[in-house]
C-alpha cells in the first residue's frame, strides 16, 4: 500500500470529497496496519502524525516479530520497555554491514541465539541457545555455536534444501542490541555423496569474515542432524572466539544496515567472498608447487654433484 494511497481522499459520484483513511476508527486502522510487514509499518509511521502512534503500538510489533521469529518469545532481556520488539526488528531484520572492531573490554559476556528453521513456509524448529562468551575455552577456540547437534530431529516430510529458510539472531542480553547472522535463504547447497548428507549454507559476509550458518540434513528421509553457526576467514580457516565475537559486537553497534534488496546483495557478497577464497587457494597451491619444484631441483643438483664427485675421486 503506497503512501499516496493512504492519504488520498475518496471521491463520491458527484465529484465531492468523501471519507479519507484518517476518518476510519483507530481500531480498524490498527487491524489494517497489523497486516503490513515491518518495513511498510515503519514507513507508515513516518507518513503523518496521525499514523505514528498506531504504527508504534507495542502489540503490533510484538505480533510481527513473533510471526517472523517464534523463538524470540522465549528470549529474555532483548531490550527494555514497550518498544523492545520494535528495537529488535530494527536491529535484526536488516542485513548487517562490516564495522570497525571494538575493544575487548566491550565484548559481551553472554550471547543469546534465537534460531528458527522453516521448510516450505512451515516452522520445523524454533530454539533459543545461550552461550557463555567470557570463558577462556570459547575465546581461544574457533567461534562456533550449535543450535542442534547429535540428537537431531525428523521433519514431517522429506526436505528440499532450496525450500529451507533459516533465521539466526544474535542478541546481547545486556545492551539489548541484536544482529542478523544468516542470509535467511540458502546461498549454497553442498552435497556429501559418501554420507548422503546435504549442507545448506546461509552465509552472511562481514568484510573479511563470513558468518556461516549451516543446516546439515539427510534430505532423503527428512532428518535434520545439525544446525550451527561458525565464522570463517578468507582462507576458510576458523576465526577464534574472541575475534569472531569482536566482529559480531561491531556489527551490533554499527548504525549501517541493509534493507531493500539485501538478500540479493548478501548472495552477491557471498559469491565474491568464495571467488576471492578460491583465488587465494589457487595462488597458494601454485606457490607451493613452485617451492616444491625448486626444492626438487636443488636436491637433484646436489645428487648429481655427489655422483660427479664420486666419479672423479
CSV table of C-alpha atoms in Angstrom, one decimal:
chain,number,residue,atom,x,y,z
A,1,UNK,CA,0.0,0.0,0.0
A,2,UNK,CA,1.6,3.3,-1.2
A,3,UNK,CA,1.8,6.4,1.0
A,4,UNK,CA,-0.2,8.5,-1.5
A,5,UNK,CA,-3.0,5.9,-1.5
A,6,UNK,CA,-3.1,6.1,2.3
A,7,UNK,CA,-3.6,9.8,2.2
A,8,UNK,CA,-5.6,10.2,-0.9
A,9,UNK,CA,-9.3,11.2,-0.3
A,10,UNK,CA,-12.1,9.2,-1.8
A,11,UNK,CA,-14.4,11.0,-4.3
A,12,UNK,CA,-18.1,10.4,-4.3
A,13,UNK,CA,-20.2,10.2,-7.5
A,14,UNK,CA,-20.9,13.9,-7.5
A,15,UNK,CA,-17.2,14.9,-7.6
A,16,UNK,CA,-17.1,15.8,-3.9
A,17,UNK,CA,-14.6,14.7,-1.3
A,18,UNK,CA,-15.6,11.6,0.6
A,19,UNK,CA,-14.1,9.8,3.6
A,20,UNK,CA,-10.3,9.8,3.9
A,21,UNK,CA,-8.4,7.0,5.6
A,22,UNK,CA,-7.8,9.1,8.7
A,23,UNK,CA,-11.5,9.2,9.3
A,24,UNK,CA,-11.6,5.4,10.0
A,25,UNK,CA,-11.8,4.3,13.6
A,26,UNK,CA,-8.5,3.8,15.3
A,27,UNK,CA,-9.2,0.1,16.0
A,28,UNK,CA,-9.9,-0.5,12.3
A,29,UNK,CA,-6.7,1.2,11.3
A,30,UNK,CA,-4.8,-0.8,13.8
A,31,UNK,CA,-6.1,-4.0,12.3
A,32,UNK,CA,-5.1,-2.8,8.8
A,33,UNK,CA,-1.6,-1.8,10.0
A,34,UNK,CA,-1.1,-5.2,11.6
A,35,UNK,CA,-1.3,-6.8,8.1
A,36,UNK,CA,1.8,-4.9,6.9
A,37,UNK,CA,5.3,-6.1,7.0
A,38,UNK,CA,7.9,-4.4,9.3
A,39,UNK,CA,9.4,-2.1,6.7
A,40,UNK,CA,6.0,-0.9,5.5
A,41,UNK,CA,4.8,-0.4,9.0
A,42,UNK,CA,7.8,1.8,9.8
A,43,UNK,CA,7.2,3.8,6.6
A,44,UNK,CA,3.6,4.4,7.5
A,45,UNK,CA,4.6,5.7,10.9
A,46,UNK,CA,6.7,8.3,9.2
A,47,UNK,CA,3.9,9.4,6.8
A,48,UNK,CA,2.0,11.6,9.2
A,49,UNK,CA,1.4,12.2,12.9
A,50,UNK,CA,-1.9,10.5,12.9
A,51,UNK,CA,-0.3,7.2,11.9
A,52,UNK,CA,2.7,7.5,14.1
A,53,UNK,CA,1.0,6.4,17.3
A,54,UNK,CA,-0.7,3.5,15.6
A,55,UNK,CA,2.5,2.4,13.9
A,56,UNK,CA,4.4,2.3,17.1
A,57,UNK,CA,1.9,0.2,19.0
A,58,UNK,CA,4.0,-2.3,21.0
A,59,UNK,CA,1.4,-5.1,20.5
A,60,UNK,CA,1.6,-4.7,16.7
A,61,UNK,CA,5.4,-5.0,16.7
A,62,UNK,CA,5.2,-7.9,19.1
A,63,UNK,CA,2.9,-9.8,16.8
A,64,UNK,CA,5.0,-9.0,13.8
A,65,UNK,CA,8.2,-10.2,15.5
A,66,UNK,CA,6.7,-13.4,16.8
A,67,UNK,CA,5.3,-14.2,13.3
A,68,UNK,CA,8.8,-13.9,11.8
A,69,UNK,CA,10.7,-15.3,14.7
A,70,UNK,CA,8.7,-17.6,17.1
A,71,UNK,CA,11.8,-18.2,19.2
A,72,UNK,CA,12.0,-14.6,20.4
A,73,UNK,CA,9.0,-15.3,22.6
A,74,UNK,CA,11.4,-17.2,25.0
A,75,UNK,CA,14.2,-14.6,24.8
A,76,UNK,CA,14.7,-12.6,28.0
A,77,UNK,CA,16.4,-9.3,28.2
A,78,UNK,CA,16.3,-8.4,24.5
A,79,UNK,CA,15.5,-4.8,25.4
A,80,UNK,CA,13.6,-2.7,27.9
A,81,UNK,CA,10.2,-1.0,27.8
A,82,UNK,CA,7.3,-1.5,25.4
A,83,UNK,CA,9.4,-0.7,22.3
A,84,UNK,CA,11.7,-3.7,22.8
A,85,UNK,CA,10.2,-5.6,19.8
A,86,UNK,CA,10.4,-2.6,17.5
A,87,UNK,CA,14.0,-2.1,18.5
A,88,UNK,CA,14.7,-5.8,18.0
A,89,UNK,CA,13.2,-5.7,14.5
A,90,UNK,CA,15.2,-2.6,13.6
A,91,UNK,CA,18.4,-4.4,14.6
A,92,UNK,CA,17.7,-8.0,13.4
A,93,UNK,CA,15.6,-7.7,10.2
A,94,UNK,CA,18.1,-5.7,8.0
A,95,UNK,CA,21.4,-7.3,6.9
A,96,UNK,CA,24.5,-6.2,8.8
A,97,UNK,CA,27.5,-4.4,7.5
A,98,UNK,CA,31.1,-4.7,8.5
A,99,UNK,CA,32.2,-2.1,11.1
A,100,UNK,CA,35.3,-1.1,13.0
A,101,UNK,CA,36.3,-3.6,15.7
A,102,UNK,CA,35.5,-2.9,19.3
A,103,UNK,CA,37.9,-3.1,22.3
A,104,UNK,CA,38.0,-6.5,24.1
A,105,UNK,CA,36.7,-4.8,27.2
A,106,UNK,CA,33.3,-4.1,25.5
A,107,UNK,CA,32.7,-7.7,24.3
A,108,UNK,CA,29.5,-9.2,25.8
A,109,UNK,CA,29.9,-11.9,28.4
A,110,UNK,CA,26.9,-13.8,27.0
A,111,UNK,CA,25.1,-14.2,23.7
A,112,UNK,CA,21.6,-15.4,23.1
A,113,UNK,CA,20.8,-17.1,19.8
A,114,UNK,CA,17.2,-17.1,18.6
A,115,UNK,CA,17.1,-19.7,15.8
A,116,UNK,CA,14.1,-20.5,13.6
A,117,UNK,CA,14.2,-23.1,10.8
A,118,UNK,CA,11.3,-23.2,8.2
A,119,UNK,CA,10.7,-25.6,5.4
A,120,UNK,CA,8.2,-24.7,2.8
A,121,UNK,CA,6.9,-21.9,5.0
A,122,UNK,CA,6.3,-24.2,8.0
A,123,UNK,CA,8.4,-23.8,11.1
A,124,UNK,CA,10.1,-27.1,11.9
A,125,UNK,CA,12.5,-25.9,14.6
A,126,UNK,CA,12.4,-23.0,17.0
A,127,UNK,CA,15.1,-22.8,19.6
A,128,UNK,CA,16.9,-20.4,22.0
A,129,UNK,CA,20.6,-21.0,22.8
A,130,UNK,CA,22.5,-19.2,25.5
A,131,UNK,CA,26.3,-19.1,25.1
A,132,UNK,CA,28.9,-18.1,27.7
A,133,UNK,CA,31.3,-16.0,25.7
A,134,UNK,CA,33.5,-15.0,28.6
A,135,UNK,CA,35.2,-18.3,29.2
A,136,UNK,CA,38.8,-18.9,28.1
A,137,UNK,CA,37.6,-22.0,26.2
A,138,UNK,CA,35.2,-20.0,24.0
A,139,UNK,CA,37.6,-17.1,23.4
A,140,UNK,CA,40.5,-19.4,22.5
A,141,UNK,CA,38.6,-21.9,20.4
A,142,UNK,CA,37.2,-21.4,16.8
A,143,UNK,CA,33.9,-19.4,17.0
A,144,UNK,CA,31.1,-21.9,16.9
A,145,UNK,CA,27.5,-22.0,18.3
A,146,UNK,CA,25.4,-25.2,18.0
A,147,UNK,CA,21.6,-24.8,18.0
A,148,UNK,CA,21.2,-28.5,17.2
A,149,UNK,CA,23.8,-31.3,17.3
A,150,UNK,CA,23.8,-35.1,17.8
A,151,UNK,CA,20.2,-35.6,18.8
A,152,UNK,CA,18.7,-34.2,15.5
A,153,UNK,CA,15.0,-34.5,14.6
A,154,UNK,CA,12.9,-35.7,11.7
A,155,UNK,CA,10.8,-33.3,9.7
A,156,UNK,CA,7.2,-34.1,8.8
A,157,UNK,CA,8.1,-34.6,5.2
A,158,UNK,CA,11.2,-35.1,3.0
A,159,UNK,CA,13.4,-32.0,3.0
A,160,UNK,CA,14.1,-30.0,-0.1
A,161,UNK,CA,17.2,-27.9,0.7
A,162,UNK,CA,16.2,-25.0,-1.5
A,163,UNK,CA,12.9,-24.6,0.4
A,164,UNK,CA,14.7,-24.2,3.7
A,165,UNK,CA,14.8,-20.7,5.4
A,166,UNK,CA,16.9,-20.0,8.5
A,167,UNK,CA,16.7,-17.1,10.8
A,168,UNK,CA,19.6,-16.8,13.3
A,169,UNK,CA,19.5,-13.7,15.5
A,170,UNK,CA,22.4,-13.0,17.9
A,171,UNK,CA,21.3,-10.9,20.9
A,172,UNK,CA,23.4,-9.2,23.6
A,173,UNK,CA,21.1,-9.5,26.6
A,174,UNK,CA,22.8,-6.7,28.5
A,175,UNK,CA,22.7,-3.9,25.9
A,176,UNK,CA,19.7,-5.3,24.1
A,177,UNK,CA,21.4,-4.9,20.7
A,178,UNK,CA,20.9,-7.7,18.1
A,179,UNK,CA,22.2,-8.7,14.7
A,180,UNK,CA,21.0,-10.9,11.9
A,181,UNK,CA,23.6,-13.8,11.4
A,182,UNK,CA,22.0,-15.6,8.5
A,183,UNK,CA,21.0,-14.9,4.8
A,184,UNK,CA,17.6,-16.4,5.5
A,185,UNK,CA,17.5,-18.1,2.1
A,186,UNK,CA,20.3,-20.6,1.1
A,187,UNK,CA,23.3,-19.1,-0.7
A,188,UNK,CA,24.9,-22.6,-1.3
A,189,UNK,CA,24.0,-26.2,-1.1
A,190,UNK,CA,26.8,-28.8,-0.7
A,191,UNK,CA,26.1,-32.5,-1.1
A,192,UNK,CA,28.3,-35.1,0.6
A,193,UNK,CA,27.9,-38.1,-1.6
A,194,UNK,CA,29.7,-40.5,0.7
A,195,UNK,CA,27.4,-39.9,3.7
A,196,UNK,CA,24.3,-38.9,1.8
A,197,UNK,CA,24.1,-35.6,3.8
A,198,UNK,CA,23.4,-32.2,2.5
A,199,UNK,CA,24.8,-29.0,4.0
A,200,UNK,CA,22.7,-25.9,3.2
A,201,UNK,CA,24.5,-22.7,3.9
A,202,UNK,CA,23.0,-19.3,5.0
A,203,UNK,CA,26.2,-17.2,5.0
A,204,UNK,CA,26.5,-13.5,5.7
A,205,UNK,CA,29.8,-11.8,4.8
A,206,UNK,CA,31.1,-9.1,7.1
A,207,UNK,CA,34.2,-7.6,5.4
A,208,UNK,CA,36.9,-10.2,5.5
A,209,UNK,CA,35.0,-12.8,7.6
A,210,UNK,CA,31.8,-14.8,7.0
A,211,UNK,CA,29.1,-15.8,9.4
A,212,UNK,CA,28.5,-19.3,8.2
A,213,UNK,CA,25.1,-20.6,9.4
A,214,UNK,CA,24.6,-24.1,8.2
A,215,UNK,CA,22.0,-26.8,8.3
A,216,UNK,CA,23.1,-30.4,7.8
A,217,UNK,CA,20.4,-32.9,6.9
A,218,UNK,CA,19.6,-36.1,5.2
A,219,UNK,CA,17.1,-34.8,2.6
A,220,UNK,CA,16.1,-38.4,1.6
A,221,UNK,CA,14.5,-39.1,5.0
A,222,UNK,CA,13.8,-35.6,6.2
A,223,UNK,CA,16.2,-35.9,9.1
A,224,UNK,CA,17.9,-32.7,10.3
A,225,UNK,CA,21.2,-33.6,12.0
A,226,UNK,CA,22.9,-30.3,12.8
A,227,UNK,CA,22.3,-26.5,12.9
A,228,UNK,CA,25.3,-24.5,13.6
A,229,UNK,CA,27.0,-21.1,13.3
A,230,UNK,CA,30.7,-20.6,12.6
A,231,UNK,CA,32.9,-17.7,11.5
A,232,UNK,CA,35.5,-18.2,8.8
A,233,UNK,CA,38.1,-16.0,7.3
A,234,UNK,CA,39.1,-15.8,3.6
A,235,UNK,CA,41.4,-18.8,3.9
A,236,UNK,CA,38.4,-21.0,5.0
A,237,UNK,CA,40.1,-21.1,8.4
A,238,UNK,CA,38.2,-20.8,11.7
A,239,UNK,CA,38.2,-17.4,13.4
A,240,UNK,CA,38.9,-17.5,17.1
A,241,UNK,CA,36.0,-16.9,19.5
A,242,UNK,CA,37.4,-13.6,20.6
A,243,UNK,CA,37.9,-12.3,17.1
A,244,UNK,CA,34.5,-13.6,16.0
A,245,UNK,CA,32.8,-12.1,19.0
A,246,UNK,CA,34.5,-8.7,18.2
A,247,UNK,CA,33.2,-8.8,14.6
A,248,UNK,CA,29.6,-9.7,15.9
A,249,UNK,CA,29.7,-6.9,18.5
A,250,UNK,CA,30.9,-4.4,16.0
A,251,UNK,CA,28.1,-5.3,13.6
A,252,UNK,CA,25.6,-4.9,16.5
A,253,UNK,CA,26.9,-1.5,17.3
A,254,UNK,CA,27.0,-0.3,13.7
A,255,UNK,CA,24.3,2.1,12.6
A,256,UNK,CA,24.6,0.8,9.0
A,257,UNK,CA,22.1,-1.8,7.9
A,258,UNK,CA,20.9,-3.0,4.5
A,259,UNK,CA,17.2,-3.2,3.9
A,260,UNK,CA,15.8,-3.1,0.3
A,261,UNK,CA,17.5,-5.7,-1.9
A,262,UNK,CA,19.5,-7.0,1.0
A,263,UNK,CA,19.1,-10.7,0.2
A,264,UNK,CA,20.4,-10.4,-3.3
A,265,UNK,CA,23.3,-8.2,-2.1
A,266,UNK,CA,24.1,-10.8,0.6
A,267,UNK,CA,24.2,-13.6,-2.1
A,268,UNK,CA,26.4,-11.4,-4.3
A,269,UNK,CA,28.8,-10.7,-1.4
A,270,UNK,CA,29.0,-14.4,-0.6
A,271,UNK,CA,29.8,-15.3,-4.2
A,272,UNK,CA,32.5,-12.7,-4.3
A,273,UNK,CA,33.9,-14.0,-1.0
A,274,UNK,CA,34.0,-17.5,-2.4
A,275,UNK,CA,35.8,-16.3,-5.6
A,276,UNK,CA,38.4,-14.5,-3.6
A,277,UNK,CA,38.9,-17.5,-1.4
A,278,UNK,CA,39.2,-19.8,-4.4
A,279,UNK,CA,41.7,-17.4,-6.0
A,280,UNK,CA,43.8,-17.3,-2.8
A,281,UNK,CA,43.7,-21.1,-2.6
A,282,UNK,CA,44.9,-21.4,-6.2
A,283,UNK,CA,47.6,-18.9,-5.7
A,284,UNK,CA,48.8,-20.7,-2.6
A,285,UNK,CA,48.8,-24.0,-4.5
A,286,UNK,CA,50.9,-22.5,-7.3
A,287,UNK,CA,53.3,-21.1,-4.8
A,288,UNK,CA,53.7,-24.4,-3.0
A,289,UNK,CA,54.2,-26.1,-6.4
A,290,UNK,CA,57.0,-23.7,-7.3
A,291,UNK,CA,58.6,-24.2,-4.0
A,292,UNK,CA,58.4,-28.0,-4.3
A,293,UNK,CA,59.9,-27.7,-7.8
A,294,UNK,CA,62.8,-25.6,-6.6
A,295,UNK,CA,63.4,-28.0,-3.7
A,296,UNK,CA,63.4,-30.9,-6.1
A,297,UNK,CA,65.8,-29.2,-8.5
A,298,UNK,CA,68.2,-28.3,-5.7
A,299,UNK,CA,68.0,-31.9,-4.4
A,300,UNK,CA,68.6,-33.3,-7.9
A,301,UNK,CA,71.6,-30.9,-8.5
A,302,UNK,CA,73.1,-32.0,-5.2
A,303,UNK,CA,72.7,-35.6,-6.0
A,304,UNK,CA,74.3,-35.2,-9.5
A,305,UNK,CA,77.1,-33.2,-7.9
A,306,UNK,CA,77.6,-36.0,-5.4
A,307,UNK,CA,77.8,-38.6,-8.2
A,308,UNK,CA,80.3,-36.5,-10.2
A,309,UNK,CA,82.4,-36.2,-7.1
A,310,UNK,CA,82.5,-39.9,-6.6
A,311,UNK,CA,83.2,-40.5,-10.3
A,312,UNK,CA,86.3,-38.2,-10.4
A,313,UNK,CA,87.6,-39.0,-7.0
